[in-house]
């Protein structure tokens, strides 16, 4: 269905199990993200199945966007290079105002009047793309564009990549935000979008942007067109307005050190770059309920629910939707705890013939009988945790390979008979459940037992509220 497959749905949702590795890779559109957010809100009152394989498959069939690497020279893309033409009448940027409710950066740019006008257009094979404006702060890039479908088929306009000086911006968590009910364009319809992409601070971006666009034809089920064009845009339009601090402070939660590497305020957002100390004996998966707290005299401001950028086993960047805190006397970061696991417990050891767990991170995981008879070499893991901080939880992720008792590595196979799978939460009762099918393959019954699976993510909340000072009212360090 798409050229590139896997990974990004897992990374975006943070609660999809490894079973989705057979589905096409995508980045969630704003409509899907909005649906997830609404689902979380409804779950505050009732139990809700967030992700099952069927739901993921339906999403995969509906949303088609791709992923690239982190700030590296892109692989050659077979896109026609086309010339843009000037738009005679400058675009009305207020057409993008409804999208601002999804992103503080968009709202700030519109309110401050700091969008750089582009007003360039491309028309190909019945689709017209108008680039109205753009703005960048060195950490995120925003491209405002409209798409008009002048064909007789329903279609989707997809920005596939963004480059600065030949270096591709990350498309992990990149998306085209919109305020329509669907990102599909009916014949004759015009849609308004803001494409956002994260920028790697260390990447050698240079002035001059290239944008790659794909047009998906919903009737034929194929790409109608793919092309690229250049724009006069630099990766940081607000370099003289940013404020960067290096506090050198550390959060300590359950003995684990979380080092504050950098705090950056821009006209669009506040970015807090954190690193997990190499000496930690626990793997940190997630920080729970981060809050940015700003104080000025008797006034206190708080910003909740940050986005994350470039989260992995060693670091995370929290993106707080505010552009006001650099003017306050003091700014702190507070967290309620973290999801983490001892590094020496990040495995599940199984005797496949006995269908027995020999070693696991804790006692909350077990092997159960599936609703349908399992295939030879298939098992179903069940995880349940009460008092789970369920609203913050994510599903268990397992490695796509396992090791037999002789140390030989084998690949996990696609699901065969077991259809169960998903991440279940109840915020009302505060519990979370996971159903995770794993197919070793029938040949694994003859492998030297036991078999060991690596754990990539595991929900183990550690509630310990801590805070750290980020910035005081002082010159840049």
mmCIF file with all atom_site columns, C-alpha atoms in Angstrom, residues 25 118 130 136 152 162 171-172 181 201 245 261 263 265 269 278 307 321 351 370 383 385 388 418 437 444 456:
data_model
loop_
_atom_site.group_PDB
_atom_site.id
_atom_site.type_symbol
_atom_site.label_atom_id
_atom_site.label_alt_id
_atom_site.label_comp_id
_atom_site.label_asym_id
_atom_site.label_entity_id
_atom_site.label_seq_id
_atom_site.pdbx_PDB_ins_code
_atom_site.Cartn_x
_atom_site.Cartn_y
_atom_site.Cartn_z
_atom_site.occupancy
_atom_site.B_iso_or_equiv
_atom_site.pdbx_formal_charge
_atom_site.auth_seq_id
_atom_site.auth_comp_id
_atom_site.auth_asym_id
_atom_site.auth_atom_id
_atom_site.pdbx_PDB_model_num
ATOM 1  C CA . UNK A 1 25  ? 3.529   2.605   8.432   1.00 0.00 ? 25  UNK A CA 1
ATOM 2  C CA . UNK A 1 118 ? 5.347   32.310  0.520   1.00 0.00 ? 118 UNK A CA 1
ATOM 3  C CA . UNK A 1 130 ? -0.836  26.592  -2.794  1.00 0.00 ? 130 UNK A CA 1
ATOM 4  C CA . UNK A 1 136 ? 10.332  27.836  11.727  1.00 0.00 ? 136 UNK A CA 1
ATOM 5  C CA . UNK A 1 152 ? -13.442 13.639  -10.495 1.00 0.00 ? 152 UNK A CA 1
ATOM 6  C CA . UNK A 1 162 ? 10.743  18.455  3.954   1.00 0.00 ? 162 UNK A CA 1
ATOM 7  C CA . UNK A 1 171 ? 9.089   12.996  9.761   1.00 0.00 ? 171 UNK A CA 1
ATOM 8  C CA . UNK A 1 172 ? 8.682   11.049  12.988  1.00 0.00 ? 172 UNK A CA 1
ATOM 9  C CA . UNK A 1 181 ? -13.832 16.182  9.429   1.00 0.00 ? 181 UNK A CA 1
ATOM 10 C CA . UNK A 1 201 ? 19.175  20.687  16.645  1.00 0.00 ? 201 UNK A CA 1
ATOM 11 C CA . UNK A 1 245 ? 19.570  28.126  28.973  1.00 0.00 ? 245 UNK A CA 1
ATOM 12 C CA . UNK A 1 261 ? 20.478  19.460  29.122  1.00 0.00 ? 261 UNK A CA 1
ATOM 13 C CA . UNK A 1 263 ? 15.798  24.808  27.976  1.00 0.00 ? 263 UNK A CA 1
ATOM 14 C CA . UNK A 1 265 ? 12.140  29.462  24.614  1.00 0.00 ? 265 UNK A CA 1
ATOM 15 C CA . UNK A 1 269 ? 6.990   26.959  22.047  1.00 0.00 ? 269 UNK A CA 1
ATOM 16 C CA . UNK A 1 278 ? 23.977  6.500   31.837  1.00 0.00 ? 278 UNK A CA 1
ATOM 17 C CA . UNK A 1 307 ? 4.179   16.897  23.265  1.00 0.00 ? 307 UNK A CA 1
ATOM 18 C CA . UNK A 1 321 ? 2.677   24.887  24.215  1.00 0.00 ? 321 UNK A CA 1
ATOM 19 C CA . UNK A 1 351 ? 9.234   -22.700 28.048  1.00 0.00 ? 351 UNK A CA 1
ATOM 20 C CA . UNK A 1 370 ? -6.858  -17.446 23.504  1.00 0.00 ? 370 UNK A CA 1
ATOM 21 C CA . UNK A 1 383 ? -0.907  -8.263  31.373  1.00 0.00 ? 383 UNK A CA 1
ATOM 22 C CA . UNK A 1 385 ? -2.263  -3.910  36.489  1.00 0.00 ? 385 UNK A CA 1
ATOM 23 C CA . UNK A 1 388 ? -2.112  1.670   37.206  1.00 0.00 ? 388 UNK A CA 1
ATOM 24 C CA . UNK A 1 418 ? -4.728  -15.766 17.583  1.00 0.00 ? 418 UNK A CA 1
ATOM 25 C CA . UNK A 1 437 ? 0.043   -12.588 20.828  1.00 0.00 ? 437 UNK A CA 1
ATOM 26 C CA . UNK A 1 444 ? 10.464  -23.338 17.906  1.00 0.00 ? 444 UNK A CA 1
ATOM 27 C CA . UNK A 1 456 ? 11.134  -2.911  24.599  1.00 0.00 ? 456 UNK A CA 1
#
